[in-house]
Coordinates of C-alpha atoms in Angstrom, one line a residue:
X1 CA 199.2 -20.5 138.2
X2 CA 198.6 -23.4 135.7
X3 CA 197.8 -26.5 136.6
X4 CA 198.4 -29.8 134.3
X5 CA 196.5 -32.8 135.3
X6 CA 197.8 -36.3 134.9
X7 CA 194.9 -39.5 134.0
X8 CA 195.7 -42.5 132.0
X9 CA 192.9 -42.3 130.3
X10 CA 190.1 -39.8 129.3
X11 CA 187.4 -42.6 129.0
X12 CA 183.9 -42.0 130.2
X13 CA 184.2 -43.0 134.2
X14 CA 183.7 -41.0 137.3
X15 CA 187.8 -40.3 137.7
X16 CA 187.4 -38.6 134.3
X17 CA 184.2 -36.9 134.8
X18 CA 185.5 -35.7 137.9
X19 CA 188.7 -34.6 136.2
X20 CA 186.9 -32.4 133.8
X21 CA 184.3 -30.6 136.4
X22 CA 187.0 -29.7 138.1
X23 CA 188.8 -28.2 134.9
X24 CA 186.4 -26.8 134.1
X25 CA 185.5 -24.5 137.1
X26 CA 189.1 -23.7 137.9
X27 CA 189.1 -22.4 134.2
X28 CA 186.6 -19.9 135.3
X29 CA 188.5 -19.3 138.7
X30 CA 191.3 -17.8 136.2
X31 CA 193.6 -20.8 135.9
X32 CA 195.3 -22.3 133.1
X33 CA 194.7 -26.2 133.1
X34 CA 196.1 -28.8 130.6
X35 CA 195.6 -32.4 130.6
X36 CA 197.9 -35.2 130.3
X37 CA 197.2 -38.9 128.9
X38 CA 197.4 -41.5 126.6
X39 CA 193.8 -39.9 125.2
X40 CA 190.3 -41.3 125.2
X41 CA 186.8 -40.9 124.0
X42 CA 186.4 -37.4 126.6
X43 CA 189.0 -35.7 124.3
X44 CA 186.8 -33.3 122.8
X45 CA 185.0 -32.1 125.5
X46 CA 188.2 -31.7 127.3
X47 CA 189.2 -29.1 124.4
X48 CA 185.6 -27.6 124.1
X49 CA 185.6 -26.3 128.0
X50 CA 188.9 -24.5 127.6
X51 CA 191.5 -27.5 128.5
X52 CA 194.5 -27.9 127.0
X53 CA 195.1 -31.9 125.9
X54 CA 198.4 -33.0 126.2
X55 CA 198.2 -36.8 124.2
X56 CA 201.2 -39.0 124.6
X57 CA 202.4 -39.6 121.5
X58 CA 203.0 -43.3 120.1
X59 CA 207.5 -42.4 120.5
X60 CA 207.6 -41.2 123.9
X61 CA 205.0 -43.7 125.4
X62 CA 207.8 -45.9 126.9
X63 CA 208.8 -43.2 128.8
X64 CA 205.5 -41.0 130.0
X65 CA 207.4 -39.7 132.9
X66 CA 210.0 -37.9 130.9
X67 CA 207.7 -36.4 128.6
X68 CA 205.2 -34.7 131.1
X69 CA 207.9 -33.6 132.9
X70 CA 209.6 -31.8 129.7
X71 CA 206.0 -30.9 128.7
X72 CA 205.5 -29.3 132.2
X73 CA 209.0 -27.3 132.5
X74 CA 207.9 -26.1 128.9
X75 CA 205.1 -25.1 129.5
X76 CA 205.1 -23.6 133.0
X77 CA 203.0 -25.5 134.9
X78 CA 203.7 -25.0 138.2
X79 CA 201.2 -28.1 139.7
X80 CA 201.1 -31.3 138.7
X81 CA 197.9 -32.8 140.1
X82 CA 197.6 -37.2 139.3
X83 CA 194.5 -38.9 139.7
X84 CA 194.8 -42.9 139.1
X85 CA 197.7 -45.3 139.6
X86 CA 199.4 -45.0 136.0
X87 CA 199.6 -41.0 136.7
X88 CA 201.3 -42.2 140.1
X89 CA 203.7 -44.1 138.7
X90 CA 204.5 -41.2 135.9
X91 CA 205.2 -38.7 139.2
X92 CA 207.0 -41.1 141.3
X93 CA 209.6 -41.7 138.2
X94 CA 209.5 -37.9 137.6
X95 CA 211.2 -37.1 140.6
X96 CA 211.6 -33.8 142.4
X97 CA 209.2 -31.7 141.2
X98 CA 211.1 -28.5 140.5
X99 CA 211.5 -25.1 141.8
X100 CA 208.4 -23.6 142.2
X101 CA 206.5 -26.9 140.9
X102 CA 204.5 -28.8 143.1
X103 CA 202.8 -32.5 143.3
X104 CA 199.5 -33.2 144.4
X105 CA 197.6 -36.3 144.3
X106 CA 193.8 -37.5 144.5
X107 CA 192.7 -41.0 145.8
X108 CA 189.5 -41.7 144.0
X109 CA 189.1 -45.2 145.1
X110 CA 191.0 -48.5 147.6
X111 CA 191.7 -49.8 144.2
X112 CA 194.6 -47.7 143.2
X113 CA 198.0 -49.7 143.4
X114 CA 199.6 -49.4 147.1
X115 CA 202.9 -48.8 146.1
X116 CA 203.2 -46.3 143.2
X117 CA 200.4 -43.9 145.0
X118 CA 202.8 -44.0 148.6
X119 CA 205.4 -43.3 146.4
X120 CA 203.8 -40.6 144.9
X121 CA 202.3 -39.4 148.1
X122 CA 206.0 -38.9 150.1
X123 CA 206.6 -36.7 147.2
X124 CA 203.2 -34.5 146.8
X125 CA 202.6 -31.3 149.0
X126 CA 198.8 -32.4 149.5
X127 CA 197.2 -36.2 149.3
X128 CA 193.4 -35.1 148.6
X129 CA 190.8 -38.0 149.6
X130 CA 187.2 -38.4 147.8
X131 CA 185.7 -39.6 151.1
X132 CA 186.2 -39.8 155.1
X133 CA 187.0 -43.6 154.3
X134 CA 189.9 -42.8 151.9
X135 CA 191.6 -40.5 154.0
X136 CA 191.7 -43.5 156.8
X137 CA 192.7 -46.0 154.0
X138 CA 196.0 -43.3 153.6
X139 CA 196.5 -43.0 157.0
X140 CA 196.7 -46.6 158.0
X141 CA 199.1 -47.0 155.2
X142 CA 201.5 -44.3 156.5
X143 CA 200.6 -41.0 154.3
X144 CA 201.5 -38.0 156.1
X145 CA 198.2 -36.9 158.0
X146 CA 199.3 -33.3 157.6
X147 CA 199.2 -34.2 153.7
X148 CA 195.8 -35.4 153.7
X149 CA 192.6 -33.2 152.7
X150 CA 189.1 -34.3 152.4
X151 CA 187.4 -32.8 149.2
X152 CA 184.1 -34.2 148.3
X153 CA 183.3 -34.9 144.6
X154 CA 181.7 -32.0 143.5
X155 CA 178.8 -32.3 141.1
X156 CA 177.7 -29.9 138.4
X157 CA 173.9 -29.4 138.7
X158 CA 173.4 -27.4 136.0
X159 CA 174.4 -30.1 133.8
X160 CA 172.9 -33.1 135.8
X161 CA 169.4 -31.7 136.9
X162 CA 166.1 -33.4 136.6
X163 CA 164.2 -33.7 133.3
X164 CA 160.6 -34.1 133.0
X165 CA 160.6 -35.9 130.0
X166 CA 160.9 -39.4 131.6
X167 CA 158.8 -41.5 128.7
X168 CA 161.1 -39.9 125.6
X169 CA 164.1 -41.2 127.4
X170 CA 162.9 -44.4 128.2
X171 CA 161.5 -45.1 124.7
X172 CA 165.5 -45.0 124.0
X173 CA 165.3 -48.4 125.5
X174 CA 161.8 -49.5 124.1
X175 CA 160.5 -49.0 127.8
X176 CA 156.6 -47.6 128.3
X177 CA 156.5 -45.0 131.0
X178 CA 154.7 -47.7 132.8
X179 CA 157.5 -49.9 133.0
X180 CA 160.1 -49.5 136.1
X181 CA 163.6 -48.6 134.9
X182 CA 166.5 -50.1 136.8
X183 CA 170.2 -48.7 135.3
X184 CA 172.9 -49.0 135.9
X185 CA 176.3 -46.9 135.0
X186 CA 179.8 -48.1 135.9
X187 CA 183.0 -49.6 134.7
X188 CA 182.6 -52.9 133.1
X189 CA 186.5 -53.9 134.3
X190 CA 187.3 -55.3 137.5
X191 CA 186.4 -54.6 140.4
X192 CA 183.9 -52.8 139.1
X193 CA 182.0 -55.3 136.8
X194 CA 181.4 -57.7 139.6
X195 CA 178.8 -55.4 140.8
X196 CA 176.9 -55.5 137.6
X197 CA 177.2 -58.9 137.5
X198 CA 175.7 -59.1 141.2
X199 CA 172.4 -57.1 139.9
X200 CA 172.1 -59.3 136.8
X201 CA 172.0 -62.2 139.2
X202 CA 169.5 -59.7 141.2
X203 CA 167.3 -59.1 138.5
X204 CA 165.6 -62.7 138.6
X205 CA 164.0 -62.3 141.7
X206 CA 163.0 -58.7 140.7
X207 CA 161.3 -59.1 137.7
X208 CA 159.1 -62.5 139.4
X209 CA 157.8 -59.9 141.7
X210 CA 157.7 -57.1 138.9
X211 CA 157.4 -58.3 135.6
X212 CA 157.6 -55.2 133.8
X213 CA 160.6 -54.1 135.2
X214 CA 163.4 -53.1 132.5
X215 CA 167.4 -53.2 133.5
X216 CA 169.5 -51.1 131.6
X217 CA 173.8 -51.5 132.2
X218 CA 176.4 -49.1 130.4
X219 CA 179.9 -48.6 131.3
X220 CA 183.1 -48.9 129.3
X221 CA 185.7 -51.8 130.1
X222 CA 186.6 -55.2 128.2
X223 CA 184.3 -57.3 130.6
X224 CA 180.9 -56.3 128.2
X225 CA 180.8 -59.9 126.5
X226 CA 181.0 -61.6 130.0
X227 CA 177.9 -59.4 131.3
X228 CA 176.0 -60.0 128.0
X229 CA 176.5 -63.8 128.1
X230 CA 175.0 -63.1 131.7
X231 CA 172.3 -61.6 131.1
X232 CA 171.3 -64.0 128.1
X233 CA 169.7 -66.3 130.2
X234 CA 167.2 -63.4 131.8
X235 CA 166.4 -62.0 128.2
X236 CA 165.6 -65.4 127.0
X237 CA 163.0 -65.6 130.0
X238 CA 161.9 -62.5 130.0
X239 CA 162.7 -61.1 127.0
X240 CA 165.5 -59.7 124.9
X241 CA 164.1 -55.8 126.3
X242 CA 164.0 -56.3 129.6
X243 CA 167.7 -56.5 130.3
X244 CA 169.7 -54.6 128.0
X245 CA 173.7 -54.2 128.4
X246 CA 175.7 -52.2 126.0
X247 CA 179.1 -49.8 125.7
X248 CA 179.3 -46.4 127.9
X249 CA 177.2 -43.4 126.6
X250 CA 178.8 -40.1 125.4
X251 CA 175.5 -38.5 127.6
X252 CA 174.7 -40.5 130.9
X253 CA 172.4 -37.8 131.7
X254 CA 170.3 -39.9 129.3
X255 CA 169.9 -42.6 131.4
X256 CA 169.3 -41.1 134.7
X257 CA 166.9 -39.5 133.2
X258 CA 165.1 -42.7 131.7
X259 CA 165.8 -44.4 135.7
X260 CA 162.9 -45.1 138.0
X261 CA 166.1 -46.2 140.1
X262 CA 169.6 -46.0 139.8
X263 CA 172.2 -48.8 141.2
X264 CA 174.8 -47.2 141.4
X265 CA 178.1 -45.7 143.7
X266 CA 180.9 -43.2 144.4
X267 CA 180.4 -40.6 141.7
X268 CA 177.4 -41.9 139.2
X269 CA 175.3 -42.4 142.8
X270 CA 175.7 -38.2 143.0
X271 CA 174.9 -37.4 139.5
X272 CA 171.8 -40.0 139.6
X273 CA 170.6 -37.9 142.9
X274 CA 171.3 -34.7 140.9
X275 CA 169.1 -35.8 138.2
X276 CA 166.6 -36.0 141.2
X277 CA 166.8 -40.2 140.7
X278 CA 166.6 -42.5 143.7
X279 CA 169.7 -44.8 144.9
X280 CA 170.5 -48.1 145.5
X281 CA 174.1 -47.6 146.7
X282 CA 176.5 -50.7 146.1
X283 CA 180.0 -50.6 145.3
X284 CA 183.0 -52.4 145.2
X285 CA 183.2 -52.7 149.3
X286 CA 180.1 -53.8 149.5
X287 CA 176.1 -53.2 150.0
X288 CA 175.0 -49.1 151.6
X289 CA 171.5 -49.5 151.0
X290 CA 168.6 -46.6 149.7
X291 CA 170.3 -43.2 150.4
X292 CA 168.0 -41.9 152.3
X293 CA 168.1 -39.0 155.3
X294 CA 168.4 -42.0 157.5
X295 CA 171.4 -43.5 155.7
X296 CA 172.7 -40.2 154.7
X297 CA 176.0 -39.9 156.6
X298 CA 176.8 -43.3 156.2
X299 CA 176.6 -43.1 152.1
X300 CA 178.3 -40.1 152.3
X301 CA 181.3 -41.9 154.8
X302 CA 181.4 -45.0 152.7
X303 CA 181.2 -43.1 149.2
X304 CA 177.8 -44.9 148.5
X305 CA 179.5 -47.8 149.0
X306 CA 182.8 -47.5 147.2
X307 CA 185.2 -46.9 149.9
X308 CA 183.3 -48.9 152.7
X309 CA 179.6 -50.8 153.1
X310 CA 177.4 -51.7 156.1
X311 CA 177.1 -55.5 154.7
X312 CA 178.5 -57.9 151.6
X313 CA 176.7 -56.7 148.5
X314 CA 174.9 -60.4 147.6
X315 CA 172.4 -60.7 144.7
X316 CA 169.9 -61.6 147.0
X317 CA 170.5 -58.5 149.3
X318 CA 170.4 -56.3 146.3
X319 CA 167.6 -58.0 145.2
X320 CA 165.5 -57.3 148.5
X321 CA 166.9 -53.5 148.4
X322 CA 165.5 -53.4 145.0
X323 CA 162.2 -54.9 145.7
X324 CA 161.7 -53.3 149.4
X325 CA 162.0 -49.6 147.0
X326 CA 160.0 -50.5 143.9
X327 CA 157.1 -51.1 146.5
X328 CA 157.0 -47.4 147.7
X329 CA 156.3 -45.9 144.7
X330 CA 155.8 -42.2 146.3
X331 CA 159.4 -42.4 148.4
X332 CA 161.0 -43.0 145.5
X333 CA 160.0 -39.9 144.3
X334 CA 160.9 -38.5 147.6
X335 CA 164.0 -39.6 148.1
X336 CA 165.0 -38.6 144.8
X337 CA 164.0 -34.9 145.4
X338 CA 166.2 -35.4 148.9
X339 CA 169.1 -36.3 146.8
X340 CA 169.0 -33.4 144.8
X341 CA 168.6 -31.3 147.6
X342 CA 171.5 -32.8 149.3
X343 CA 174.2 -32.7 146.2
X344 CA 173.2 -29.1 145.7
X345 CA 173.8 -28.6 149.6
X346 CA 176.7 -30.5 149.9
X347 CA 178.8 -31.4 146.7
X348 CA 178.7 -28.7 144.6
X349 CA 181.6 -28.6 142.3
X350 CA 182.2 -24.3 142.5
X351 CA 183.0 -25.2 146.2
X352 CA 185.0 -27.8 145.1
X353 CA 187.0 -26.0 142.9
X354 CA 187.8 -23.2 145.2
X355 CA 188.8 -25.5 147.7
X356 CA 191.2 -26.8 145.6
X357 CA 192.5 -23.6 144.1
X358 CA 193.0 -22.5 148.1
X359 CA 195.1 -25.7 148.3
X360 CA 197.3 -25.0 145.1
X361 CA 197.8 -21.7 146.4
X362 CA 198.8 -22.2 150.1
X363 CA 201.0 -25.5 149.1
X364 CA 202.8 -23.4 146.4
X365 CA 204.2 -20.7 149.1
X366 CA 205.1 -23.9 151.2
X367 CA 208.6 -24.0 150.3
X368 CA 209.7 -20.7 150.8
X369 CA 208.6 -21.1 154.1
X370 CA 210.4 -24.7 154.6
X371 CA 213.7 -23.1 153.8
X372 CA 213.1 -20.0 155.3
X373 CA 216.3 -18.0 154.6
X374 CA 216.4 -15.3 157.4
X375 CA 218.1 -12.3 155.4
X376 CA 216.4 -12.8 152.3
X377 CA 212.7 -13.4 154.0
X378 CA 213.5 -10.3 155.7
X379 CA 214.8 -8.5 152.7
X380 CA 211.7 -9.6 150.8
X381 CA 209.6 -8.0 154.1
X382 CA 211.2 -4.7 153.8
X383 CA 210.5 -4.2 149.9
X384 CA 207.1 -5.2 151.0
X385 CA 206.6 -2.3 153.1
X386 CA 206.7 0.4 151.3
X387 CA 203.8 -0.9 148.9
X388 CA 201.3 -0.8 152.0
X389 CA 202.5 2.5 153.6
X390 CA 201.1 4.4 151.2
X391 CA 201.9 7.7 153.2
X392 CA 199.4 10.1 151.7
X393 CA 196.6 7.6 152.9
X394 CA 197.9 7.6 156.2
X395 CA 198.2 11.3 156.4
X396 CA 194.5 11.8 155.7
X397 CA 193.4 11.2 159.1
X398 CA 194.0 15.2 159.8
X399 CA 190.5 16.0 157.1
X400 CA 188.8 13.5 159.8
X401 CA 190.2 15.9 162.4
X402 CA 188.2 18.9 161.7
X403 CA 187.9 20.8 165.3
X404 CA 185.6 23.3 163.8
X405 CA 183.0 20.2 163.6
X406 CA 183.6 19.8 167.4
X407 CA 183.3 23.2 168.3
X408 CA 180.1 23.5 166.8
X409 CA 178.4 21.7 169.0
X410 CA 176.6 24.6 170.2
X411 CA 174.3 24.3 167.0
X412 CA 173.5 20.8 168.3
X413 CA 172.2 22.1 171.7
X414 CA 169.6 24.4 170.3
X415 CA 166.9 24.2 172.8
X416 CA 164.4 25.6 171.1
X417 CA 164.0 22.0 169.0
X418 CA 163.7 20.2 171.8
X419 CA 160.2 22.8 173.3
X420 CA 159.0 22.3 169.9
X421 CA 157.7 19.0 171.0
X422 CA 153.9 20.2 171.2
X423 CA 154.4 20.4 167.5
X424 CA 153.9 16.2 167.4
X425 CA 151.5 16.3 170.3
X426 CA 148.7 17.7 167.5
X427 CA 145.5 15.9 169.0
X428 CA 144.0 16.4 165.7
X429 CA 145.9 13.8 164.4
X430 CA 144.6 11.2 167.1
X431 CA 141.1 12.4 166.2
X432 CA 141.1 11.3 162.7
X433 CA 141.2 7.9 163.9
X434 CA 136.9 7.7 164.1
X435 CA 137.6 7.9 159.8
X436 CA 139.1 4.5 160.3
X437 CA 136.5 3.3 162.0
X438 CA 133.6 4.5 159.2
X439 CA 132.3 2.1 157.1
X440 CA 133.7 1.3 153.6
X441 CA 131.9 3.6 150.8
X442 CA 130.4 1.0 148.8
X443 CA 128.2 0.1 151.9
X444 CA 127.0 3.5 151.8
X445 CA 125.5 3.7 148.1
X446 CA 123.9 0.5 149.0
X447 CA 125.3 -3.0 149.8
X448 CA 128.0 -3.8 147.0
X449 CA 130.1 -7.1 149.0
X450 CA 130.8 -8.2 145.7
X451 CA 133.7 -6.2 145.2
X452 CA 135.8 -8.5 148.4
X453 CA 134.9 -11.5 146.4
X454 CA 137.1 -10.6 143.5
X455 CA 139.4 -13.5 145.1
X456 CA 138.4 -16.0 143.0
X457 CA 140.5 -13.7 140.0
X458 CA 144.0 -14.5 141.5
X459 CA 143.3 -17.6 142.9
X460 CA 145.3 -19.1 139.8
X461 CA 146.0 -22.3 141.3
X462 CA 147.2 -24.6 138.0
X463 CA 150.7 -23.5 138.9
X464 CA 150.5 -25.5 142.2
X465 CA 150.2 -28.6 140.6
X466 CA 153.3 -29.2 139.3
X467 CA 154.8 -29.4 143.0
X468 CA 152.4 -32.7 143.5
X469 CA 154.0 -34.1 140.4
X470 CA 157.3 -34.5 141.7
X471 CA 155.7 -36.5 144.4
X472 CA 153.1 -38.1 142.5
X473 CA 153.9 -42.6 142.0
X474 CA 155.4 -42.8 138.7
X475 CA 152.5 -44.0 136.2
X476 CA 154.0 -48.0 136.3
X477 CA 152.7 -47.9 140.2
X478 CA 149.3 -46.9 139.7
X479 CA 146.8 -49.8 140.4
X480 CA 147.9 -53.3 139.2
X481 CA 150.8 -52.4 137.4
X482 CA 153.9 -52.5 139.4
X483 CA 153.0 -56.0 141.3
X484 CA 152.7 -59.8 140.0
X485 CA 149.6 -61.3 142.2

């Protein structure tokens, strides 16, 4: 099996990052995978886990469709898996798919263009959804509900894990570890930049309450100059540092690990709660909330507020999230061990990946089964046969039949073991029990208790501290620091 996946660009977003987790673990599931697109910034790392890049070249980019599709026949990949609208588009002009070739698509978000993903969708084997809300959004809109297959993004935790070594990353952004970090990561094109706009309007009312906070935004997208000119007017109030917005990072881990708190949804809101960050989900559907084990399910429903919300995401609402959070110092630490706990539980990217190589693999013997020729299905069955009736395995059954074994049973109806039960009625051995009962020997030679109270020597207790740590109010809550009286 090899598998070629189809994404306009390999830019630093959570379609991409999910693209190459994915990759990645069907690589070491035994499957070739090569990607297609017009290229991007993720390039390398594409190459260094094993993927083969397929870039469109500058000639054939009037006609993508053609090209993969040569690409593909040349290559032998025998599923062609699209992930955003332009990769729709490419498989809905591409046609039929080809004998043993199949489509399958992924809807990552509501804002993928309606018509190029149903056309797409009539012709994929399998429309996979990100979230419970997704697969509704392709229902309602008439996608096959046989099609349709909930796979939760899966998560690499041993790349996004916690790191102790808050203050190094937030010197990055010139913050003490007594300041509160705020970041956010996200696109910075629509939809998606409205929310960061939202939290720079947010911030005022944050920062009068505490002063010390520091916002960080990165994200890739041509609306950066409109968020900087927004957040000019809070840097020349507060200062230039204590709103900083600037291009995506080749290493978000970086800053999830500088967050107090993250802002974030769909796919960054998982990889801050495997960095063991709390989250403030808002997305492009609205306001979630704190994921917390109370709003759990509903996150997880709404993708953290991508696919769905429980109210409008406002500035002032995402200011009062903000504030109601910063105030509990010690849940935030909490909840961000919760998250971790949960992604690990729940959205691990190996079970991710052999979901999906289950789907490639039962979708692939689909059409076979469509057509279902009688004589050759049958003729296929009887060639089959022979490799399981492996005669000489059968046959063996007649060692197990040994009738010497059965007639021996004589030897198993020896009396005489049974009368020599008075062997393990020895009342000697009940007597020793007074020996039990005898005082220790260092009482004899005088009183010596010291010897029980040798405890102290592995009572090593400093490696019990580190558990109160996680716990432990970050060092901007401790008296006076976090609030403005």
């Amino acid at each position: 099996m090899k598998v070629l996946m189809l994404v306009n660009r390999l830019n630093v977003g959570g379609t991409e990052t999910y693209v190459l987790a994915l990759a990645k673990q069907l690589i070491k599931l035994g499957i070739q995978v090569g990607v297609g697109s017009y290229g991007g910034p993720l390039a390398p790392m594409f190459r260094a886990s094993g993927v083969q890049v397929h870039l469109l070249p500058p000639s054939e980019r009037s006609r993508p469709a053609k090209y993969f599709r040569t690409l593909a026949e040349k290559n032998g990949y025998s599923v062609i898996h699209g992930h955003d609208t332009p990769s729709f588009r490419w498989i809905s002009a591409w046609g039929q798919p080809g004998k043993g070739r199949i489509f399958v698509i992924t809807l990552h978000g509501k804002y993928v263009g309606q018509v190029p993903t149903l056309k797409a969708a009539k012709l994929a084997k399998a429309v996979v959804a990100s979230s419970p809300q997704m697969a509704q959004w392709g229902a309602k809109r008439g996608i096959d509900a046989a099609k349709l297959v909930y796979s939760p993004n899966g998560i690499d935790t041993f790349r996004f894990k916690p790191d102790a070594r808050t203050a190094k990353w937030k010197a990055r952004w010139k913050a003490q570890s007594a300041f509160p970090v705020i970041v956010y990561a996200g696109r910075f094109q629509a939809p998606k930049h409205l929310i960061a706009l939202k939290l720079i309007q947010a911030a005022n009312r944050v920062l009068a309450r505490f002063p010390k906070s520091v916002f960080v935004f990165t994200g890739p997208g041509p609306h950066l100059n409109t968020l900087r000119k927004a957040a000019a007017g809070i840097q020349s109030k507060y200062g230039v540092h204590r709103m900083i917005v600037q291009p995506a990072l080749s290493d978000v881990r970086q800053l999830y690990w500088a967050a107090d708190l993250v802002v974030g949804t769909g796919r960054v809101a998982l990889e801050a709660m495997a960095c063991g960050k709390p989250v403030l989900a808002v997305g492009v559907s609205g306001y979630t909330g704190p994921v917390t084990p109370q709003t759990l399910a509903r996150s997880i429903r709404d993708h953290f507020g991508d696919h769905g919300a429980s109210a409008p995401a406002t500035p002032d609402r995402i200011a009062g999230g903000l504030v109601e959070m910063l105030k509990q110092p010690k849940r935030l630490s909490e909840w961000g061990t919760f998250g971790r706990q949960t992604v690990e539980r729940r959205f691990s990217v190996t079970g991710m990946a052999k979901q999906m190589f289950r789907l490639y693999r039962q979708k692939l013997k689909q059409p076979a089964q469509i057509q279902r020729p009688p004589s050759q299905l049958k003729a296929v069955q009887q060639q089959k046969q022979p490799v399981p009736q492996k005669p000489p395995l059968l046959q063996k059954p007649p060692v197990q039949q040994k009738p010497p074994l059965q007639q021996k049973l004589p030897i198993q109806q020896k009396p005489p073991l049974q009368q020599k039960q008075p062997v393990e009625q020895k009342p000697p051995v009940q007597q020793k029990k007074p020996i039990l009962n005898q005082p220790p020997a260092w009482a004899k030679a005088g009183q010596k208790p010291p010897v029980p109270q040798k405890p102290p020597v592995p009572q090593k207790p400093p490696v019990q501290p580190k558990q109160p740590i996680l716990n432990q109010p970050p060092p901007w809550a401790k008296a006076g620091q976090t609030q403005k009286r």
